[in-house]
Structures are given as structure tokens and as C-alpha cells.
GROMACS .gro file of C-alpha atoms in nm:
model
  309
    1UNK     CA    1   9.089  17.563  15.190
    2UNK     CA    2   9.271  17.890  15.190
    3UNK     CA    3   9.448  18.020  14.942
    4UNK     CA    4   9.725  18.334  14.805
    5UNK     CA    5   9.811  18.595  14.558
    6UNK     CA    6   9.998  18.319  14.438
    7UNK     CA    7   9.748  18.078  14.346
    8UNK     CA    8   9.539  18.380  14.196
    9UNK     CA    9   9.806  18.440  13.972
   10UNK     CA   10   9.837  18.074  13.854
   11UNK     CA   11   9.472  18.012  13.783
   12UNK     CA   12   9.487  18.350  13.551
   13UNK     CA   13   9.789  18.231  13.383
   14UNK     CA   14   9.626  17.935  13.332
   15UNK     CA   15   9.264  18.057  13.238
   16UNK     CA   16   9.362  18.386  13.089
   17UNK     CA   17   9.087  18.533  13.275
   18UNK     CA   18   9.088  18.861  13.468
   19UNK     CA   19   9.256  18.844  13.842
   20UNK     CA   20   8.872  18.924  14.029
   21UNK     CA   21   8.717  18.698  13.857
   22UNK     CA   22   8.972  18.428  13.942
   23UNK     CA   23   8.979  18.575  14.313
   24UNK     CA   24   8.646  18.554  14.287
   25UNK     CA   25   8.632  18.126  14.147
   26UNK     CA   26   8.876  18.077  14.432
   27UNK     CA   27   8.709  18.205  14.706
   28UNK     CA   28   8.349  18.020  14.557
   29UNK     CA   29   8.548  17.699  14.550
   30UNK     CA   30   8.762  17.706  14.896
   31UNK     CA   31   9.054  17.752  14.679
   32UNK     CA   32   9.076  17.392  14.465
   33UNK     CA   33   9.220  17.523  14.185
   34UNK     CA   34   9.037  17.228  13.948
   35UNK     CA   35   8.703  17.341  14.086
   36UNK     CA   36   8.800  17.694  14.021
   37UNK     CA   37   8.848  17.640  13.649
   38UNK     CA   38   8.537  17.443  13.620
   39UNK     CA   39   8.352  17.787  13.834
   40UNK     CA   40   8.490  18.030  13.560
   41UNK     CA   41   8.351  17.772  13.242
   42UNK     CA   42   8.039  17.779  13.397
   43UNK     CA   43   7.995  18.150  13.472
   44UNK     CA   44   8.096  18.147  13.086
   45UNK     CA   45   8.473  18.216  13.069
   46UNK     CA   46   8.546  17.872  12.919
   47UNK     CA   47   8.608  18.037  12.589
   48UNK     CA   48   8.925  18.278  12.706
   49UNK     CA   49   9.008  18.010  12.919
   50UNK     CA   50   9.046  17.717  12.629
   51UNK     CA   51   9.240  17.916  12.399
   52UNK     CA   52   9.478  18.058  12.670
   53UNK     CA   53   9.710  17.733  12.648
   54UNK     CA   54   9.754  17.779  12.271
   55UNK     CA   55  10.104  17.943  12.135
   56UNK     CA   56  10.023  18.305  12.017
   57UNK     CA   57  10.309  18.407  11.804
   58UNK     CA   58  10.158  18.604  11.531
   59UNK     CA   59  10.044  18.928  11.625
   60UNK     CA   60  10.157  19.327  11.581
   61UNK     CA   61  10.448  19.564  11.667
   62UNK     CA   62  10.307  19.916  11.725
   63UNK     CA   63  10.479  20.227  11.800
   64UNK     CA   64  10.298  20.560  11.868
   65UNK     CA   65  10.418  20.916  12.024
   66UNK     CA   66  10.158  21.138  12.205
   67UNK     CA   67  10.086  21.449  12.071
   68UNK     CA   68  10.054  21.636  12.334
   69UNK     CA   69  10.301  21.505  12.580
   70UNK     CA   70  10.592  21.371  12.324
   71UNK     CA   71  10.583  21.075  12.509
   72UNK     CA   72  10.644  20.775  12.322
   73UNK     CA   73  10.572  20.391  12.309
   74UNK     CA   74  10.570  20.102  12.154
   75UNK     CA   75  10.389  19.728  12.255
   76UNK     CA   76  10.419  19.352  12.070
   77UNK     CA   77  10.115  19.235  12.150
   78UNK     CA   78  10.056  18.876  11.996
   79UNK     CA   79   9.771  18.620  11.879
   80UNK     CA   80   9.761  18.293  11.682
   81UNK     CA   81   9.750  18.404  11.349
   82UNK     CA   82   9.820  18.646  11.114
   83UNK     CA   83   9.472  18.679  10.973
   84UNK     CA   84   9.370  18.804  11.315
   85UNK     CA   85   9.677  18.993  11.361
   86UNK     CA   86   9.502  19.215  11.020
   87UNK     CA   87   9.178  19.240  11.158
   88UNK     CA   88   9.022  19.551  11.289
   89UNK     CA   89   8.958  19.410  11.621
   90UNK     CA   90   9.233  19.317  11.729
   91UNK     CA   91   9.475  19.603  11.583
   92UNK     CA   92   9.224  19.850  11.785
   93UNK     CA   93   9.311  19.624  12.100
   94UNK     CA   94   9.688  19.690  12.033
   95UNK     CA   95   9.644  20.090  12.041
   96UNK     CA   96   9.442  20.058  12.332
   97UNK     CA   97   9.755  19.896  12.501
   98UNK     CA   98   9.998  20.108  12.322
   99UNK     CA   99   9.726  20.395  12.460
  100UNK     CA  100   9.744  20.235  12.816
  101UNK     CA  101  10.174  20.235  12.825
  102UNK     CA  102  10.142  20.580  12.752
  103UNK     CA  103   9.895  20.700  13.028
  104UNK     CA  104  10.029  20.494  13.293
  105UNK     CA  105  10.419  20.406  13.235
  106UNK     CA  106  10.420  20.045  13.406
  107UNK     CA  107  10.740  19.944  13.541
  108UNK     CA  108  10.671  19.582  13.331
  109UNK     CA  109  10.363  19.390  13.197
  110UNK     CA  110  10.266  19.228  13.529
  111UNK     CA  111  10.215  19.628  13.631
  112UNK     CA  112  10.011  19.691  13.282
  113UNK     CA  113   9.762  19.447  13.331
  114UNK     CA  114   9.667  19.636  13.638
  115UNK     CA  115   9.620  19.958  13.453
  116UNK     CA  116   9.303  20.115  13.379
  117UNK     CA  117   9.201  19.987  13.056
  118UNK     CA  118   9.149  20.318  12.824
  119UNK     CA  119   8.768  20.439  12.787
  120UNK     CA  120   8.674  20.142  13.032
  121UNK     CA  121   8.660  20.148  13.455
  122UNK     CA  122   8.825  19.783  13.412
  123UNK     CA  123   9.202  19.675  13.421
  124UNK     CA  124   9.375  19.576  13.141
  125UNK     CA  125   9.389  19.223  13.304
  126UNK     CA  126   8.980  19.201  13.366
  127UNK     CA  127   8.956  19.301  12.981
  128UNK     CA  128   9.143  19.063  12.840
  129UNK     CA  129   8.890  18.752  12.899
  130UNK     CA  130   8.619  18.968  12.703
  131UNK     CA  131   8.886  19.056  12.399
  132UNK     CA  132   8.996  18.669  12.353
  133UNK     CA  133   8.649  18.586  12.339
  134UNK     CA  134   8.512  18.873  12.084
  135UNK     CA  135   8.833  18.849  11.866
  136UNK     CA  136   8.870  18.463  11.893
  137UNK     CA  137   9.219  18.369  11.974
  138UNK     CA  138   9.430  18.405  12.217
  139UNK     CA  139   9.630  18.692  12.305
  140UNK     CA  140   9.922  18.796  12.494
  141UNK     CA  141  10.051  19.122  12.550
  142UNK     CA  142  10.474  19.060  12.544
  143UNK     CA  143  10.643  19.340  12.611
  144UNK     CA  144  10.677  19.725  12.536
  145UNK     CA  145  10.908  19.988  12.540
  146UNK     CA  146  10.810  20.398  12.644
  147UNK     CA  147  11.012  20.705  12.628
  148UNK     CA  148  10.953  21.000  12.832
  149UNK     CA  149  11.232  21.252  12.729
  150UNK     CA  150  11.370  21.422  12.467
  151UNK     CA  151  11.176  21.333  12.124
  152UNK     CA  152  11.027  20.982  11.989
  153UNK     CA  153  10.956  20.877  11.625
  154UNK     CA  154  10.758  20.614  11.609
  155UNK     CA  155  10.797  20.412  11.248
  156UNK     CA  156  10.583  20.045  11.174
  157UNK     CA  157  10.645  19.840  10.896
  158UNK     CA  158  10.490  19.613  10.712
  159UNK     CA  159  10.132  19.622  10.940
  160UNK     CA  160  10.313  19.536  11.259
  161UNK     CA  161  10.576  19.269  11.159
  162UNK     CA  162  10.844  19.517  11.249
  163UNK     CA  163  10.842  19.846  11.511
  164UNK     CA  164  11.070  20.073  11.566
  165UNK     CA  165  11.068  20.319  11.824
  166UNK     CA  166  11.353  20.590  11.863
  167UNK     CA  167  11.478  20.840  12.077
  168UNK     CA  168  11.642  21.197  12.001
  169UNK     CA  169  11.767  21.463  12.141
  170UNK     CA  170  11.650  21.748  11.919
  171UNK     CA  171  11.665  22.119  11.923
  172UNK     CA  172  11.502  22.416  11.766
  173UNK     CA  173  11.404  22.119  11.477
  174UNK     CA  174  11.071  21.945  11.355
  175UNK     CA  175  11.287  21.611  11.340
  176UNK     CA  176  11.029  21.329  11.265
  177UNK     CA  177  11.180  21.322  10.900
  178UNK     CA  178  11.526  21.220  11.042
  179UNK     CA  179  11.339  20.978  11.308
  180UNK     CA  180  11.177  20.820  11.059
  181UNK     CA  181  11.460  20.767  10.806
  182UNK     CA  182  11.667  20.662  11.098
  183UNK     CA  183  11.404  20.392  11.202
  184UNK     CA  184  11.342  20.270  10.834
  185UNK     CA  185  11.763  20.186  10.863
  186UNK     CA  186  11.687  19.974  11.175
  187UNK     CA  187  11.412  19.808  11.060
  188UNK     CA  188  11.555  19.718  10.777
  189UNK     CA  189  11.907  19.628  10.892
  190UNK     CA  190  11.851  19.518  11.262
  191UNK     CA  191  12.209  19.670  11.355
  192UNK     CA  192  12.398  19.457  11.691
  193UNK     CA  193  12.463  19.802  11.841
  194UNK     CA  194  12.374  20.170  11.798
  195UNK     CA  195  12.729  20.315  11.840
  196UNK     CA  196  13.108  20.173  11.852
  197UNK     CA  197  13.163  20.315  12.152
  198UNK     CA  198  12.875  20.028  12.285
  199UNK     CA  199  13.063  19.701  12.126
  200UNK     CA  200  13.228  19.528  12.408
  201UNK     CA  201  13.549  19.438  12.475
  202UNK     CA  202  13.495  19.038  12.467
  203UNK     CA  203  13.328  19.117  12.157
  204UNK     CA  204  13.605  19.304  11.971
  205UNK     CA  205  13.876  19.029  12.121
  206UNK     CA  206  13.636  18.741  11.936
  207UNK     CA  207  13.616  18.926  11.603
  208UNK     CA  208  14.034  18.980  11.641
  209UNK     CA  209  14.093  18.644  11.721
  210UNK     CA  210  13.885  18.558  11.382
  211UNK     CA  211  14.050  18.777  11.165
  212UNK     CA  212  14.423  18.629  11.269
  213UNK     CA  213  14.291  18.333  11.256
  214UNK     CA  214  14.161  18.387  10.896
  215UNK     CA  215  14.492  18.540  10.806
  216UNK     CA  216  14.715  18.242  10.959
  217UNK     CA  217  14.518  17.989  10.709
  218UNK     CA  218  14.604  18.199  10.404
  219UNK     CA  219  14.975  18.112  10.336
  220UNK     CA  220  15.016  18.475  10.164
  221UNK     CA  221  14.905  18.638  10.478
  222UNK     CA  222  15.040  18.403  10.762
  223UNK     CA  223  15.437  18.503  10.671
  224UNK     CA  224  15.364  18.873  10.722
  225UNK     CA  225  15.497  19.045  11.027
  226UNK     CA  226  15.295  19.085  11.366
  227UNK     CA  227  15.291  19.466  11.304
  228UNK     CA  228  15.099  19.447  10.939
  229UNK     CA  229  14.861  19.177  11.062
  230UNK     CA  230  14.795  19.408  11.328
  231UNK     CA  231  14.715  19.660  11.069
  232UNK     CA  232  14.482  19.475  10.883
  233UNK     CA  233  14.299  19.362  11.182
  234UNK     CA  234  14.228  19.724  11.268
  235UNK     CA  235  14.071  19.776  10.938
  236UNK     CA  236  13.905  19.491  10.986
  237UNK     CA  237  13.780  19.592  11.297
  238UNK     CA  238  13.630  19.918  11.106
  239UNK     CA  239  13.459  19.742  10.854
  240UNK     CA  240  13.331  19.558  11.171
  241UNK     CA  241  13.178  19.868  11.286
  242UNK     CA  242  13.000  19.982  10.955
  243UNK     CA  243  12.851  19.621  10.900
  244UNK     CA  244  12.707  19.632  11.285
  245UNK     CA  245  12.701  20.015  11.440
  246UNK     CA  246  12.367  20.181  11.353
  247UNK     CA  247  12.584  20.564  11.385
  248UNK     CA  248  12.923  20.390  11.172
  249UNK     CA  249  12.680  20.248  10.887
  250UNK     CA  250  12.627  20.387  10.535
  251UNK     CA  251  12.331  20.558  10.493
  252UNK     CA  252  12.035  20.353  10.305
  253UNK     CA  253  11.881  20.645  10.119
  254UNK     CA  254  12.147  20.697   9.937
  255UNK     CA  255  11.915  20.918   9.724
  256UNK     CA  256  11.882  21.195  10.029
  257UNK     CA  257  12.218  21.163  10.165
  258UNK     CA  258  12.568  20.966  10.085
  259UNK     CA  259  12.752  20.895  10.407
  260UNK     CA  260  12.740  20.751  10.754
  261UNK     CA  261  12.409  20.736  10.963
  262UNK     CA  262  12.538  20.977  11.235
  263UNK     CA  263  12.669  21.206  10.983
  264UNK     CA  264  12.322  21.170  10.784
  265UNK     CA  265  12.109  21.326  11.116
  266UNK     CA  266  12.369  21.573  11.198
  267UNK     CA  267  12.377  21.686  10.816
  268UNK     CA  268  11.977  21.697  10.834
  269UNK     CA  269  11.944  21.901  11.131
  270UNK     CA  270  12.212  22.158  10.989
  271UNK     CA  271  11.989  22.208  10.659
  272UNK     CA  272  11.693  22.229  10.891
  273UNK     CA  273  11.879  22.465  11.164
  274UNK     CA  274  11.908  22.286  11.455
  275UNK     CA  275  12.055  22.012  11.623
  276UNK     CA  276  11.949  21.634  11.651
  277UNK     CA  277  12.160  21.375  11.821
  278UNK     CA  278  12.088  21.020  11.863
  279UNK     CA  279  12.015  20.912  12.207
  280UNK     CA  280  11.859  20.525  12.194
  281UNK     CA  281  11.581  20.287  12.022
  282UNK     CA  282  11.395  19.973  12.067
  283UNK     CA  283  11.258  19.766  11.754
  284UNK     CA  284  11.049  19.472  11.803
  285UNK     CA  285  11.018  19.206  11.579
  286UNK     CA  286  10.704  19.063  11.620
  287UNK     CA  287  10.697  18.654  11.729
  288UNK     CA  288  11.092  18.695  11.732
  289UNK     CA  289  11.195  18.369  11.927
  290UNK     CA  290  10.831  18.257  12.009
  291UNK     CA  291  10.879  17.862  11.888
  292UNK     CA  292  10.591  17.842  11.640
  293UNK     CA  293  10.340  17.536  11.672
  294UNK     CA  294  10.306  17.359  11.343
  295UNK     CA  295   9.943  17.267  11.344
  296UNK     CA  296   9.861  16.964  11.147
  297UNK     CA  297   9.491  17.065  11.059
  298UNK     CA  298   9.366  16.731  10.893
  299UNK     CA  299   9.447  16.552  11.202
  300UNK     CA  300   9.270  16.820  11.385
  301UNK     CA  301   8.971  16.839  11.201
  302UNK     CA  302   8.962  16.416  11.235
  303UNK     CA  303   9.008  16.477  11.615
  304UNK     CA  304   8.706  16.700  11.631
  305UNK     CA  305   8.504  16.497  11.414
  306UNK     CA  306   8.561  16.197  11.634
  307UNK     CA  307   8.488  16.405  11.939
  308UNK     CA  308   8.109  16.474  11.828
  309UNK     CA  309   8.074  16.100  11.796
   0.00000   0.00000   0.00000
């Protein structure tokens, strides 16, 4: 029986083993993709390949800029639970793929599991059997972010839980300070958008159509004239802005600076003498909307129990 890339590429999704070794289980088994799975337990992948069905939504957000290069990136990589998530082994696995983003810029993750796995002569993807089985769970490598111009910070919080990566466009400035204070503000605030200028015009006709409506159902406001409504909506629609604009929000650290984010880094890079604009940023919220399995241990421990009867 013949078979494709195709069928390669379901038997690793549904071993989590590496795509030779699947190519290889394949081509020993004339392509029956039951027989396949039973070639890879016996060759000793039955570990990787048991824990691949089960829902990794733990895990880390990591963010790191090269030194030499500037470039910077930032991966969610995820396992089952958050004791693994803090061990050694597995946050060295993250940097390796933060490590691997950075070296090869992959147009998506499909593409980074073909990279060269760092230190090794093995792909990302052949690695990955060998990592579930050494650091016990499994693991999936979501998504990731990299920036090749101008300058990345790079700011983690709370061990992983939440990354921030962002992008500026600095000169003559060391501005890592103002990156970092800058990502602290998303990380803790999670604006909707980065500037006014990016809210959308179905968005701003929704939060309009809210605010008359809110003023229609209060019988002081309702009576007033079309041309004060409109007014109020506008200020509305400003307070809109702070509440949801990274650049149009007050400033956090109050304690360094009283004012509006974008006024904050342009402030900054005056005292500093230079120039830092914002340009863009990713944060990653690690296991955001990964549907978490709510394991009911007694009645696994039972099941396992009854299994070695």
C-alpha cells in the first residue's frame, strides 16, 4: 500500500513522533496507518506517542532579543501542567525553541519543526519524541512571534504566564528601560489596540450606538438636543480610547511619569537624548483559549488499578 506526505503528517500528529521516523513506520508497514503506530511502540516511541492525545494547556510564554543581531522573539510553548511548566527541563526546551525562531525565522510552526534543532543535527520535529519522553508530558509548541527591525524588548512575567514582546523604533538611545515599562503596561492591562488611529470604524459605530442608547434610557439625558448628545458621545468616545489604546492610556508608573503612554516614551527618550517611537507588540498569554480538561483523578487512579487486574 502506498502512501503521501499526507498520511506522514497524520500519523505524527497523531503519534507526536518525528516525521522520519513516521516515514520510516510507513514505509515498514506498506502504509496501514494502525500497523504504523503499533511499528513506532515497538521501536519504543509508545511513550511520546500515548501522551500526544492529551490537552497541553499549561506551559510558558518566553520572549528573548539576540544580542548580537537585535533580533527578537518570543514562543508559547505548552505542556499539561504547571509543575512541568516550572521545571528545568522543560523551560530549557522553550529557549531552545525561542533559540531556534531566532536562527531560522520560519514563516509558521509547520516550517519550525523542520528547523535545525539548536546544538543538535536533528529537526525540531525529530526532537520532540525524545523531549516528551525525558520531560514526561506532552508538549506542543503553539505559536511565536519574531522581529527583525528596529529594536525588541523582550519582558516575561510571572515565569511564563504572560510575554510580551515589543517593537521600537529607537535612535541614538539605550531604550530597554522604556521597552520594558511599556511591556509591563501590556501585560498588565492587555489593551484591544495599540493606537486610536487602529480602532475600526464598525467598532467606534457599536460603542456610539451604546452610548445613545444609554443616554435615551436616562429620562434626564433623552430630552437633550441631538447636538449635546453628540457631544457627550465624543467624550465618550475619548474615554473609549484611554480605557482600550495602549498610546491614549495613563501611564501605570505613575511614580516615573504622570501622563499618557505615548507621551511617557517620547518624554523618556528626550531625558535620555534621543528618540523612541512605538512601532508594534505581541503578548501571549499562555493556554489563552486552550479548553482545559478537568481530570477527575480518583476515577483515574480506579481505572488504572482495574487495568492491572
Amino acid at each position: 500500500m502506498a502512501f503521501t506526505a499526507a498520511d506522514v503528517k497524520k500519523l505524527r500528529e497523531m503519534t507526536n513522533v518525528g516525521m522520519m521516523d513516521c516515514k520510516k513506520a510507513l514505509s515498514e508497514t506498506d502504509g496501514d496507518m494502525d500497523k504504523a503506530v503499533e511499528w513506532l511502540r515497538e521501536k519504543g516511541l509508545a511513550k511520546a506517542a500515548k501522551k500526544a492525545g492529551r490537552i497541553a494547556a499549561e506551559g510558558m510564554a518566553y520572549a528573548t532579543v539576540c544580542e548580537k543581531c537585535g533580533v527578537g522573539a518570543m514562543v508559547e510553548v505548552n505542556c499539561e501542567t504547571d509543575f512541568c511548566a516550572k521545571s528545568d527541563l522543560f523551560v530549557a526546551f522553550v529557549k531552545d525553541i525561542a533559540k531556534a525562531v531566532l536562527d531560522n525565522d520560519p514563516a509558521d510552526v509547520d516550517a519550525l519543526m523542520n528547523c535545525k534543532y539548536p546544538g543538535t543535527e536533528l529537526t525540531v520535529s525529530e526532537t520532540m519524541p525524545e523531549k516528551v519522553m525525558s520531560i514526561g508530558e506532552n508538549l506542543q509548541i503553539r505559536r511565536f512571534v519574531r522581529f527583525a527591525e528596529n529594536t525588541s524588548v523582550g519582558y516575561v512575567h510571572a515565569g511564563g504566564k504572560i510575554g510580551v514582546l515589543v517593537n521600537l523604533a529607537v535612535e541614538g538611545v539605550d531604550a530597554s528601560e522604556i521597552g520594558k515599562n511599556v511591556a509591563m503596561q501590556i501585560a498588565a492591562l492587555n489593551p484591544r489596540f495599540w493606537d486610536k488611529s487602529q480602532v475600526t470604524e464598525d467598532v467606534l459605530a457599536e460603542e456610539k450606538k451604546i452610548a445613545l442608547a444609554l443616554m435615551d434610557s436616562d429620562p434626564k439625558m433623552a430630552s437633550k438636543p441631538a447636538q449635546v448628545k453628540e457631544k457627550i458621545v465624543m467624550g465618550k468616545m475619548n474615554k473609549f480610547y484611554e480605557e482600550n489604546c495602549l498610546l491614549q492610556m495613563e501611564f501605570v508608573r505613575s511614580d516615573l511619569f504622570q501622563g499618557t503612554v505615548e507621551h511617557y516614551i517620547a518624554d523618556a527618550a528626550k531625558k535620555l537624548g534621543g528618540s523612541v517611537k512605538f512601532v508594534n507588540a505581541v503578548r501571549f498569554q499562555t493556554g489563552e483559549g486552550i479548553e482545559k480538561k478537568q481530570e477527575d483523578f480518583a476515577a483515574e487512579v480506579a481505572a488504572q488499578m482495574n487495568m492491572g487486574k
